[in-house]
Tab-separated table of C-alpha atoms and ligand atoms in Angstrom:
chain	number	residue	atom	x	y	z
A	1	MET	CA	13.001	28.939	-2.632
A	2	GLN	CA	16.509	27.801	-3.431
A	3	GLU	CA	17.765	29.756	-6.428
A	4	ASN	CA	17.991	27.651	-9.595
A	5	LYS	CA	16.556	24.499	-8.080
A	6	PRO	CA	14.087	23.331	-10.722
A	7	VAL	CA	10.467	22.877	-9.754
A	8	TYR	CA	8.782	20.344	-12.014
A	9	VAL	CA	5.114	19.889	-12.758
A	10	THR	CA	5.272	16.758	-10.646
A	11	ARG	CA	7.586	14.543	-8.624
A	12	PRO	CA	6.815	10.942	-7.779
A	13	ALA	CA	5.668	10.111	-4.268
A	14	LEU	CA	7.934	7.363	-2.944
A	15	PRO	CA	7.650	5.209	0.194
A	16	PRO	CA	10.627	5.017	2.598
A	17	PHE	CA	13.553	3.391	0.797
A	18	GLU	CA	14.137	0.835	3.580
A	19	GLU	CA	10.608	-0.468	3.255
A	20	PHE	CA	11.134	-1.054	-0.423
A	21	THR	CA	14.441	-2.876	0.061
A	22	GLU	CA	12.625	-5.137	2.490
A	23	SER	CA	10.124	-6.006	-0.258
A	24	LEU	CA	12.965	-6.554	-2.712
A	25	ARG	CA	14.510	-9.048	-0.313
A	26	GLY	CA	11.280	-11.041	-0.515
A	27	ILE	CA	11.514	-11.093	-4.300
A	28	TRP	CA	15.184	-12.148	-4.181
A	29	ASN	CA	14.314	-14.934	-1.772
A	30	SER	CA	11.372	-16.289	-3.727
A	31	GLN	CA	12.956	-15.685	-7.136
A	32	VAL	CA	9.468	-15.073	-8.448
A	33	LEU	CA	9.860	-11.982	-10.606
A	34	THR	CA	6.643	-11.976	-12.602
A	35	ASN	CA	3.672	-14.073	-13.875
A	36	ASN	CA	1.089	-13.527	-11.150
A	37	GLY	CA	3.467	-13.917	-8.207
A	38	PRO	CA	2.645	-13.360	-4.537
A	39	PHE	CA	3.098	-9.564	-4.580
A	40	HIS	CA	0.917	-9.316	-7.688
A	41	GLN	CA	-1.848	-11.356	-6.069
A	42	GLN	CA	-1.749	-9.432	-2.816
A	43	PHE	CA	-1.593	-6.028	-4.496
A	44	GLU	CA	-4.518	-6.885	-6.751
A	45	LYS	CA	-6.617	-7.858	-3.750
A	46	GLU	CA	-5.702	-4.880	-1.599
A	47	LEU	CA	-6.035	-2.409	-4.451
A	48	ALA	CA	-9.536	-3.623	-5.345
A	49	ALA	CA	-10.545	-3.280	-1.697
A	50	TYR	CA	-9.061	0.225	-1.429
A	51	LEU	CA	-10.724	1.425	-4.623
A	52	GLY	CA	-14.070	-0.204	-3.823
A	53	VAL	CA	-14.193	-2.195	-7.071
A	54	LYS	CA	-15.021	-5.848	-7.565
A	55	TYR	CA	-12.484	-6.902	-10.176
A	56	ILE	CA	-9.184	-5.404	-11.192
A	57	SER	CA	-6.418	-6.688	-13.474
A	58	LEU	CA	-2.915	-5.270	-13.109
A	59	PHE	CA	-0.910	-4.166	-16.129
A	60	ALA	CA	2.638	-3.128	-17.019
A	61	ASN	CA	1.380	0.368	-17.906
A	62	GLY	CA	-1.778	2.291	-18.707
A	63	THR	CA	-1.309	2.263	-22.475
A	64	LEU	CA	-1.169	-1.526	-22.700
A	65	ALA	CA	-4.207	-1.632	-20.433
A	66	LEU	CA	-6.104	0.668	-22.829
A	67	VAL	CA	-5.108	-1.423	-25.852
A	68	THR	CA	-6.167	-4.597	-24.053
A	69	ALA	CA	-9.468	-3.134	-22.811
A	70	LEU	CA	-10.486	-2.462	-26.411
A	71	GLN	CA	-9.488	-6.022	-27.374
A	72	ALA	CA	-11.378	-7.481	-24.438
A	73	LEU	CA	-14.667	-5.935	-25.586
A	74	ARG	CA	-13.834	-6.638	-29.259
A	75	ILE	CA	-14.355	-3.009	-30.168
A	76	THR	CA	-14.168	-2.289	-33.907
A	77	GLY	CA	-15.200	0.399	-36.408
A	78	GLU	CA	-15.487	3.877	-34.883
A	79	VAL	CA	-15.091	5.043	-31.301
A	80	ILE	CA	-16.175	8.447	-30.038
A	81	THR	CA	-13.471	10.043	-27.925
A	82	THR	CA	-11.971	13.318	-26.760
A	83	PRO	CA	-9.123	15.251	-28.390
A	84	TYR	CA	-8.231	16.736	-24.975
A	85	SER	CA	-6.117	14.022	-23.382
A	86	PHE	CA	-2.697	12.438	-23.405
A	87	VAL	CA	-2.010	10.961	-26.814
A	88	ALA	CA	-2.121	7.364	-25.500
A	89	THR	CA	-5.938	7.529	-25.337
A	90	THR	CA	-6.237	7.752	-29.115
A	91	HIS	CA	-3.127	5.691	-29.873
A	92	ALA	CA	-4.837	2.744	-28.169
A	93	LEU	CA	-7.590	3.002	-30.808
A	94	TRP	CA	-5.044	3.251	-33.612
A	95	TRP	CA	-3.260	0.120	-32.381
A	96	ASN	CA	-6.591	-1.702	-32.582
A	97	ASN	CA	-7.287	-0.456	-36.108
A	98	ILE	CA	-10.244	1.592	-34.831
A	99	LYS	CA	-11.162	4.994	-36.250
A	100	PRO	CA	-11.255	7.724	-33.588
A	101	VAL	CA	-14.132	10.167	-33.920
A	102	PHE	CA	-13.321	13.291	-31.956
A	103	VAL	CA	-16.054	15.168	-30.131
A	104	ASP	CA	-15.674	18.520	-28.397
A	105	ILE	CA	-15.292	18.971	-24.639
A	106	GLU	CA	-17.426	20.939	-22.216
A	107	PRO	CA	-15.876	24.253	-21.142
A	108	GLU	CA	-15.914	23.814	-17.374
A	109	TYR	CA	-14.017	20.627	-16.525
A	110	CYS	CA	-12.726	19.841	-20.044
A	111	ASN	CA	-14.399	16.404	-20.214
A	112	LEU	CA	-16.116	15.007	-23.326
A	113	ASP	CA	-19.329	17.031	-23.840
A	114	PRO	CA	-22.230	14.561	-23.551
A	115	GLU	CA	-24.493	16.948	-25.472
A	116	LYS	CA	-22.338	16.566	-28.554
A	117	ILE	CA	-21.910	12.787	-28.536
A	118	GLU	CA	-25.167	11.760	-30.227
A	119	ALA	CA	-24.486	13.790	-33.361
A	120	ALA	CA	-21.270	11.817	-33.878
A	121	VAL	CA	-22.858	8.348	-33.697
A	122	THR	CA	-22.854	6.465	-37.025
A	123	PRO	CA	-23.715	2.845	-37.918
A	124	GLN	CA	-19.992	2.080	-37.435
A	125	THR	CA	-19.847	3.404	-33.874
A	126	THR	CA	-19.277	0.647	-31.316
A	127	ALA	CA	-18.083	2.483	-28.228
A	128	ILE	CA	-17.443	5.747	-26.409
A	129	MET	CA	-14.061	6.300	-24.794
A	130	PRO	CA	-14.218	9.364	-22.527
A	131	VAL	CA	-11.456	10.518	-20.185
A	132	HIS	CA	-11.974	11.742	-16.613
A	133	VAL	CA	-9.636	14.635	-17.377
A	134	TYR	CA	-7.516	15.805	-14.392
A	135	GLY	CA	-9.387	13.183	-12.368
A	136	ASN	CA	-12.685	15.094	-12.498
A	137	PRO	CA	-15.517	12.655	-13.243
A	138	CYS	CA	-17.313	12.857	-16.589
A	139	ASP	CA	-21.097	13.101	-16.695
A	140	VAL	CA	-21.269	9.327	-16.350
A	141	ARG	CA	-25.065	9.070	-16.195
A	142	THR	CA	-25.739	10.940	-19.436
A	143	ILE	CA	-22.955	9.071	-21.193
A	144	GLN	CA	-24.476	5.751	-20.071
A	145	GLU	CA	-27.927	6.820	-21.289
A	146	ILE	CA	-26.517	7.563	-24.746
A	147	ALA	CA	-24.598	4.289	-24.739
A	148	ASP	CA	-27.743	2.377	-23.814
A	149	THR	CA	-29.781	4.093	-26.523
A	150	TYR	CA	-27.293	3.197	-29.259
A	151	ARG	CA	-26.054	-0.067	-27.693
A	152	LEU	CA	-22.518	1.190	-27.348
A	153	LYS	CA	-19.830	0.095	-24.929
A	154	VAL	CA	-18.191	2.649	-22.629
A	155	ILE	CA	-14.512	2.392	-21.749
A	156	TYR	CA	-13.334	5.141	-19.428
A	157	ASP	CA	-9.756	6.311	-19.586
A	158	ALA	CA	-9.437	6.787	-15.830
A	159	CYS	CA	-5.674	7.302	-15.903
A	160	HIS	CA	-5.977	10.557	-13.924
A	161	THR	CA	-8.271	9.200	-11.232
A	162	PHE	CA	-7.353	7.348	-8.097
A	163	GLY	CA	-9.885	6.756	-5.365
A	164	VAL	CA	-12.280	9.350	-6.801
A	165	THR	CA	-15.897	8.921	-5.701
A	166	VAL	CA	-19.173	10.547	-6.752
A	167	ASN	CA	-21.716	10.701	-3.924
A	168	GLY	CA	-19.698	7.993	-2.205
A	169	LYS	CA	-19.593	5.710	-5.275
A	170	PRO	CA	-16.242	4.927	-6.918
A	171	VAL	CA	-16.180	6.526	-10.354
A	172	LEU	CA	-14.342	3.422	-11.592
A	173	ASN	CA	-17.557	1.437	-11.311
A	174	PHE	CA	-19.230	3.315	-14.178
A	175	GLY	CA	-19.021	2.206	-17.803
A	176	ASP	CA	-18.095	-1.272	-19.008
A	177	LEU	CA	-14.418	-0.933	-18.162
A	178	SER	CA	-12.141	1.684	-16.612
A	179	VAL	CA	-8.450	1.924	-17.324
A	180	MET	CA	-5.920	3.271	-14.827
A	181	SER	CA	-2.291	4.382	-14.996
A	182	PHE	CA	0.266	4.091	-12.211
A	183	HIS	CA	3.001	5.925	-14.115
A	184	ALA	CA	5.664	7.818	-12.158
A	185	THR	CA	3.839	11.090	-12.817
A	186	LYS	CA	0.488	9.916	-11.441
A	187	VAL	CA	-1.108	10.354	-8.010
A	188	PHE	CA	-0.362	6.695	-7.312
A	189	ASN	CA	2.705	5.159	-8.947
A	190	THR	CA	4.301	1.753	-9.290
A	191	PHE	CA	7.159	3.287	-11.376
A	192	GLU	CA	5.169	2.301	-14.469
A	193	GLY	CA	1.910	0.425	-14.165
A	194	GLY	CA	-1.744	0.270	-14.988
A	195	ALA	CA	-4.967	-1.634	-14.444
A	196	ILE	CA	-8.356	-2.459	-15.898
A	197	VAL	CA	-11.394	-2.403	-13.656
A	198	SER	CA	-14.153	-4.785	-14.741
A	199	HIS	CA	-17.469	-5.719	-13.183
A	200	ASP	CA	-17.813	-9.486	-13.553
A	201	GLU	CA	-15.597	-12.504	-13.121
A	202	LYS	CA	-15.864	-13.667	-16.724
A	203	THR	CA	-14.624	-10.347	-18.087
A	204	LYS	CA	-11.769	-10.223	-15.588
A	205	ARG	CA	-10.731	-13.743	-16.592
A	206	HIS	CA	-10.811	-12.743	-20.259
A	207	ILE	CA	-8.659	-9.664	-19.555
A	208	ASP	CA	-6.218	-11.758	-17.491
A	209	ASP	CA	-5.933	-14.232	-20.394
A	210	LEU	CA	-5.305	-11.413	-22.845
A	211	LYS	CA	-2.494	-9.834	-20.819
A	212	ASN	CA	-0.662	-13.178	-20.627
A	213	PHE	CA	-0.510	-14.305	-24.283
A	214	GLY	CA	-3.955	-15.937	-23.988
A	215	PHE	CA	-2.539	-18.733	-21.821
A	216	ARG	CA	-4.826	-20.775	-19.631
A	217	GLY	CA	-2.665	-23.441	-18.051
A	218	GLU	CA	0.636	-24.713	-19.386
A	219	THR	CA	-0.323	-25.823	-22.860
A	220	THR	CA	-3.603	-24.109	-23.674
A	221	VAL	CA	-3.769	-20.796	-25.489
A	222	VAL	CA	-7.381	-19.652	-25.706
A	223	GLU	CA	-6.850	-16.500	-27.760
A	224	PRO	CA	-4.123	-14.294	-29.228
A	225	GLY	CA	-3.075	-12.299	-26.185
A	226	ILE	CA	-0.184	-9.990	-25.542
A	227	ASN	CA	2.376	-9.688	-22.757
A	228	ALA	CA	1.163	-6.789	-20.629
A	229	LYS	CA	1.619	-8.126	-17.116
A	230	MET	CA	2.700	-6.135	-14.101
A	231	ASN	CA	5.879	-7.582	-12.583
A	232	GLU	CA	6.644	-8.314	-8.936
A	233	VAL	CA	8.782	-5.220	-8.345
A	234	GLN	CA	5.959	-2.985	-9.541
A	235	ALA	CA	3.407	-4.877	-7.448
A	236	ALA	CA	5.608	-4.705	-4.329
A	237	MET	CA	5.890	-0.968	-4.872
A	238	GLY	CA	2.128	-0.696	-5.266
A	239	LEU	CA	1.509	-2.481	-1.976
A	240	LEU	CA	3.756	-0.034	-0.157
A	241	GLN	CA	2.237	2.959	-1.921
A	242	LEU	CA	-1.214	1.954	-0.667
A	243	LYS	CA	-0.034	2.622	2.877
A	244	TYR	CA	0.706	6.254	2.060
A	245	ILE	CA	-1.889	7.163	-0.547
A	246	ASP	CA	-4.424	8.828	1.766
A	247	GLU	CA	-1.718	10.984	3.299
A	248	ASN	CA	-0.432	11.920	-0.149
A	249	ILE	CA	-3.866	12.869	-1.469
A	250	GLU	CA	-4.453	14.994	1.626
A	251	LYS	CA	-1.142	16.815	1.024
A	252	ARG	CA	-2.204	17.413	-2.583
A	253	ARG	CA	-5.552	18.765	-1.409
A	254	GLN	CA	-3.861	21.228	0.909
A	255	ILE	CA	-1.572	22.462	-1.862
A	256	VAL	CA	-4.551	22.945	-4.177
A	257	MET	CA	-6.388	24.911	-1.459
A	258	HIS	CA	-3.329	27.117	-1.029
A	259	TYR	CA	-3.081	27.765	-4.792
A	260	ARG	CA	-6.789	28.591	-4.947
A	261	GLU	CA	-6.485	31.024	-2.067
A	262	LEU	CA	-3.470	32.831	-3.540
A	263	LEU	CA	-4.781	32.924	-7.107
A	264	LYS	CA	-8.432	33.665	-6.456
A	265	ASP	CA	-8.437	37.293	-7.548
A	266	VAL	CA	-6.138	37.194	-10.553
A	267	PRO	CA	-7.977	38.777	-13.503
A	268	GLY	CA	-7.971	36.534	-16.575
A	269	LEU	CA	-6.941	33.408	-14.685
A	270	ARG	CA	-9.418	30.598	-14.058
A	271	PHE	CA	-8.929	27.389	-12.094
A	272	LEU	CA	-11.172	24.405	-11.368
A	273	GLU	CA	-13.189	24.119	-8.177
A	274	ASP	CA	-14.176	20.878	-6.475
A	275	MET	CA	-17.302	19.275	-7.908
A	276	PRO	CA	-20.215	18.884	-5.489
A	277	GLY	CA	-20.414	15.390	-3.974
A	278	VAL	CA	-17.035	14.350	-5.369
A	279	ARG	CA	-14.031	13.097	-3.430
A	280	HIS	CA	-11.144	14.282	-5.576
A	281	CYS	CA	-7.595	12.980	-5.912
A	282	TYR	CA	-6.090	16.334	-7.013
A	283	SER	CA	-3.962	14.877	-9.762
A	284	TYR	CA	-3.288	18.160	-11.604
A	285	PHE	CA	-3.704	21.878	-10.985
A	286	PRO	CA	-4.549	23.388	-14.376
A	287	VAL	CA	-5.083	27.119	-14.746
A	288	PHE	CA	-6.589	28.730	-17.838
A	289	ILE	CA	-5.301	32.057	-19.115
A	290	ASP	CA	-7.465	34.565	-20.934
A	291	GLU	CA	-4.710	36.486	-22.697
A	292	GLU	CA	-6.691	39.696	-23.162
A	293	GLU	CA	-7.759	39.990	-19.540
A	294	TYR	CA	-4.557	38.623	-18.010
A	295	GLY	CA	-2.272	40.712	-20.185
A	296	LEU	CA	0.065	37.866	-21.136
A	297	SER	CA	-0.502	34.752	-23.216
A	298	ARG	CA	-0.432	31.252	-21.773
A	299	ASP	CA	2.829	30.642	-23.625
A	300	GLY	CA	4.165	33.924	-22.265
A	301	LEU	CA	3.446	32.745	-18.730
A	302	TYR	CA	4.879	29.297	-19.472
A	303	GLU	CA	8.147	30.887	-20.673
A	304	LYS	CA	8.257	33.360	-17.804
A	305	LEU	CA	7.971	30.555	-15.247
A	306	ARG	CA	10.668	28.594	-17.062
A	307	GLN	CA	13.014	31.542	-16.686
A	308	TYR	CA	12.668	31.036	-12.957
A	309	ASN	CA	13.217	27.280	-13.288
A	310	ILE	CA	9.556	26.458	-12.808
A	311	PHE	CA	8.406	23.846	-15.265
A	312	GLY	CA	4.663	23.953	-15.647
A	313	ARG	CA	3.296	21.775	-18.459
A	314	ARG	CA	0.703	22.477	-21.106
A	315	TYR	CA	-1.482	19.401	-20.530
A	316	PHE	CA	-3.137	19.125	-23.049
A	317	TYR	CA	-1.548	21.088	-25.867
A	318	PRO	CA	-1.635	20.423	-28.746
A	319	LEU	CA	-4.915	18.523	-29.017
A	320	ILE	CA	-4.531	14.888	-30.062
A	321	SER	CA	-6.558	15.751	-33.157
A	322	GLN	CA	-3.838	18.218	-34.163
A	323	PHE	CA	-1.064	15.592	-34.364
A	324	PRO	CA	-0.067	14.402	-37.866
A	325	THR	CA	-1.499	10.868	-37.461
A	326	TYR	CA	-4.990	12.190	-36.737
A	327	ARG	CA	-5.317	15.656	-38.242
A	328	GLY	CA	-6.553	14.301	-41.594
A	329	LEU	CA	-9.671	12.834	-39.982
A	330	GLU	CA	-12.911	14.623	-40.725
A	331	SER	CA	-13.710	15.062	-37.022
A	332	ALA	CA	-10.278	16.650	-36.473
A	333	GLN	CA	-10.712	19.564	-38.876
A	334	PRO	CA	-10.126	23.074	-37.499
A	335	GLY	CA	-13.296	24.718	-36.226
A	336	LYS	CA	-15.034	21.411	-35.432
A	337	MET	CA	-14.216	21.509	-31.708
A	338	PRO	CA	-14.228	25.194	-30.734
A	339	VAL	CA	-14.111	24.633	-26.976
A	340	ALA	CA	-11.150	22.245	-27.064
A	341	GLU	CA	-9.389	24.447	-29.617
A	342	ARG	CA	-9.707	27.435	-27.274
A	343	ILE	CA	-8.830	25.653	-24.029
A	344	THR	CA	-5.739	23.954	-25.437
A	345	GLU	CA	-4.315	27.456	-26.031
A	346	GLN	CA	-5.157	28.620	-22.501
A	347	VAL	CA	-4.082	25.807	-20.213
A	348	ILE	CA	-1.011	25.387	-18.091
A	349	CYS	CA	-0.683	22.854	-15.269
A	350	LEU	CA	1.195	24.224	-12.269
A	351	PRO	CA	3.514	22.099	-10.112
A	352	LEU	CA	1.566	19.796	-7.797
A	353	TYR	CA	2.951	16.908	-5.777
A	354	PRO	CA	2.846	15.926	-2.099
A	355	GLU	CA	6.318	17.230	-1.247
A	356	LEU	CA	5.863	20.623	-2.919
A	357	SER	CA	6.620	23.042	-0.125
A	358	VAL	CA	5.081	26.411	0.625
A	359	ASP	CA	8.068	28.489	-0.562
A	360	PRO	CA	8.093	27.536	-4.256
A	361	LEU	CA	4.302	27.583	-4.309
A	362	GLU	CA	4.242	31.167	-3.081
A	363	VAL	CA	6.968	32.153	-5.551
A	364	ILE	CA	4.946	30.625	-8.396
A	365	CYS	CA	1.831	32.534	-7.353
A	366	LYS	CA	3.780	35.772	-6.978
A	367	LEU	CA	5.248	35.388	-10.471
A	368	ILE	CA	1.776	34.720	-11.850
A	369	LYS	CA	0.367	37.797	-10.120
A	370	ASP	CA	3.188	40.231	-10.954
B	1	T4K	N1	-4.338	8.221	-20.644
B	1	T4K	C1	-4.116	9.385	-20.024
B	1	T4K	C2	-5.250	10.331	-19.858
B	1	T4K	C3	-2.834	9.694	-19.542
B	1	T4K	O1	-2.604	10.884	-18.952
B	1	T4K	C4	-1.788	8.765	-19.721
B	1	T4K	C5	-0.445	9.093	-19.296
B	1	T4K	C6	-2.077	7.527	-20.337
B	1	T4K	C7	-3.374	7.304	-20.797
B	1	T4K	C8	-1.057	6.476	-20.534
B	1	T4K	O2	-0.663	5.872	-19.312
B	1	T4K	P1	0.833	5.239	-19.189
B	1	T4K	O3	1.034	4.300	-20.355
B	1	T4K	O4	1.807	6.376	-19.184
B	1	T4K	O5	0.766	4.492	-17.867
B	1	T4K	C9	3.619	12.141	-18.824
B	1	T4K	C10	3.596	10.661	-18.596
B	1	T4K	O6	4.663	9.981	-19.237
B	1	T4K	C11	2.311	9.996	-18.950
B	1	T4K	O7	2.247	8.790	-18.209
B	1	T4K	C12	1.109	10.840	-18.589
B	1	T4K	N2	-0.123	10.286	-19.053
B	1	T4K	C13	1.266	12.220	-19.182
B	1	T4K	C14	0.102	13.133	-18.866
B	1	T4K	O8	2.422	12.814	-18.655
B	1	T4K	P2	5.354	13.582	-20.109
B	1	T4K	O9	6.010	13.378	-21.422
B	1	T4K	O10	4.773	14.885	-19.806
B	1	T4K	O11	6.318	13.130	-18.907
B	1	T4K	P3	7.721	13.695	-18.455
B	1	T4K	O12	8.680	12.559	-18.496
B	1	T4K	O13	8.047	14.924	-19.187
B	1	T4K	O14	7.454	14.018	-16.911
B	1	T4K	C15	6.887	15.227	-16.449
B	1	T4K	C16	7.653	15.665	-15.221
B	1	T4K	O15	7.511	14.734	-14.178
B	1	T4K	C17	9.147	15.817	-15.420
B	1	T4K	O16	9.439	17.084	-15.861
B	1	T4K	C18	9.730	15.533	-14.046
B	1	T4K	C19	8.710	14.617	-13.418
B	1	T4K	N3	9.158	13.222	-13.402
B	1	T4K	C20	8.852	12.401	-14.469
B	1	T4K	C21	9.255	11.086	-14.460
B	1	T4K	C22	8.937	10.186	-15.628
B	1	T4K	C23	9.877	12.752	-12.331
B	1	T4K	O17	10.142	13.501	-11.389
B	1	T4K	N4	10.255	11.444	-12.312
B	1	T4K	C24	9.993	10.580	-13.335
B	1	T4K	O18	10.362	9.402	-13.269
B	1	T4K	O19	4.222	12.456	-20.031
């Protein structure tokens, strides 16, 4: 490894520059920059086909897609969600004037614990918003059973998943809606970007209205929408990225296999294995440190790696429920979510991106083992 060259938790996968300039030329020629232009239409079609979903609506970013998904289903009152995610998951509720009700996670994959959801349902509950954390699918069947029992909607924050399938079925097809992110740090990026996956034409139309001010035609506004559209540069990027995504996921898989091999016998360090029947996208490589057994705290390891210019990230620390906006909520009180409270102190995500080469990976593992 080159001395002092920083190694970040991720680096964006980019298509060849010349291919992108070619796309830009098309945009310059057409002068269509946004508002459902030709790149947008083509990307939407090709993306839906790649992901194996019926309807998809493209967005400027994942956060606006989350906010709009909640609007589209007219979610109000209380929503059951996880504290173990990126803060945007809960902020989307806040922006819709919805009260988040935090429920603990399960200890293995860090997803919302379905066994603890029912106890949090109240007459005000209208939906469940779980996250497929690190791209590992939630227990979608149990969550749907609970939702059916209490007549709740399910909106998945699927911002970490791309092309993930369970027994051959796209995980995006579960729940009422799934929300994706194509941010620079994600497995699939359009610089910034996002999408909502829906399952019927009427809902897609509604979502498409909402992301474009509620316009239907030149002079008709059917509802108070927002401006959350993906632009043509993002869509052109997305189209190119589709060509390389399989190759990039395969590179990620190989890096994860290498990490697992090198770190398999480290006392006090745990990592996640593949789930049976699941095609993964390997969006993150979290490891969990048991301070007593490992002999150093998670923060100790985080700092040690930083000294060598290796920038792992503590996704997700602190918990969302520990931030000032939310920590006053009853469900956020210390001791209420023991699993999440423990795991947030143990986790560190190690660098993982397609171009991560063997040298820095082996240095990282050596530093962890020493
Ligand atoms: N729900 C979930 C579960 C999410 O994880 C996210 C986003 C969302 C919703 C919201 O979706 P978006 O609205 O973002 O589409 C990052 C990302 O900004 C955020 O998108 C992501 N989750 C979150 C988990 O991570 P930071 O503050 O850690 O990013 P930053 O800028 O520190 O980047 C991390 C590293 O990546 C840098 O050290 C270097 C590298 N990097 C980053 C960028 C932005 C690059 O090499 N190039 C870049 O352009 O939040």
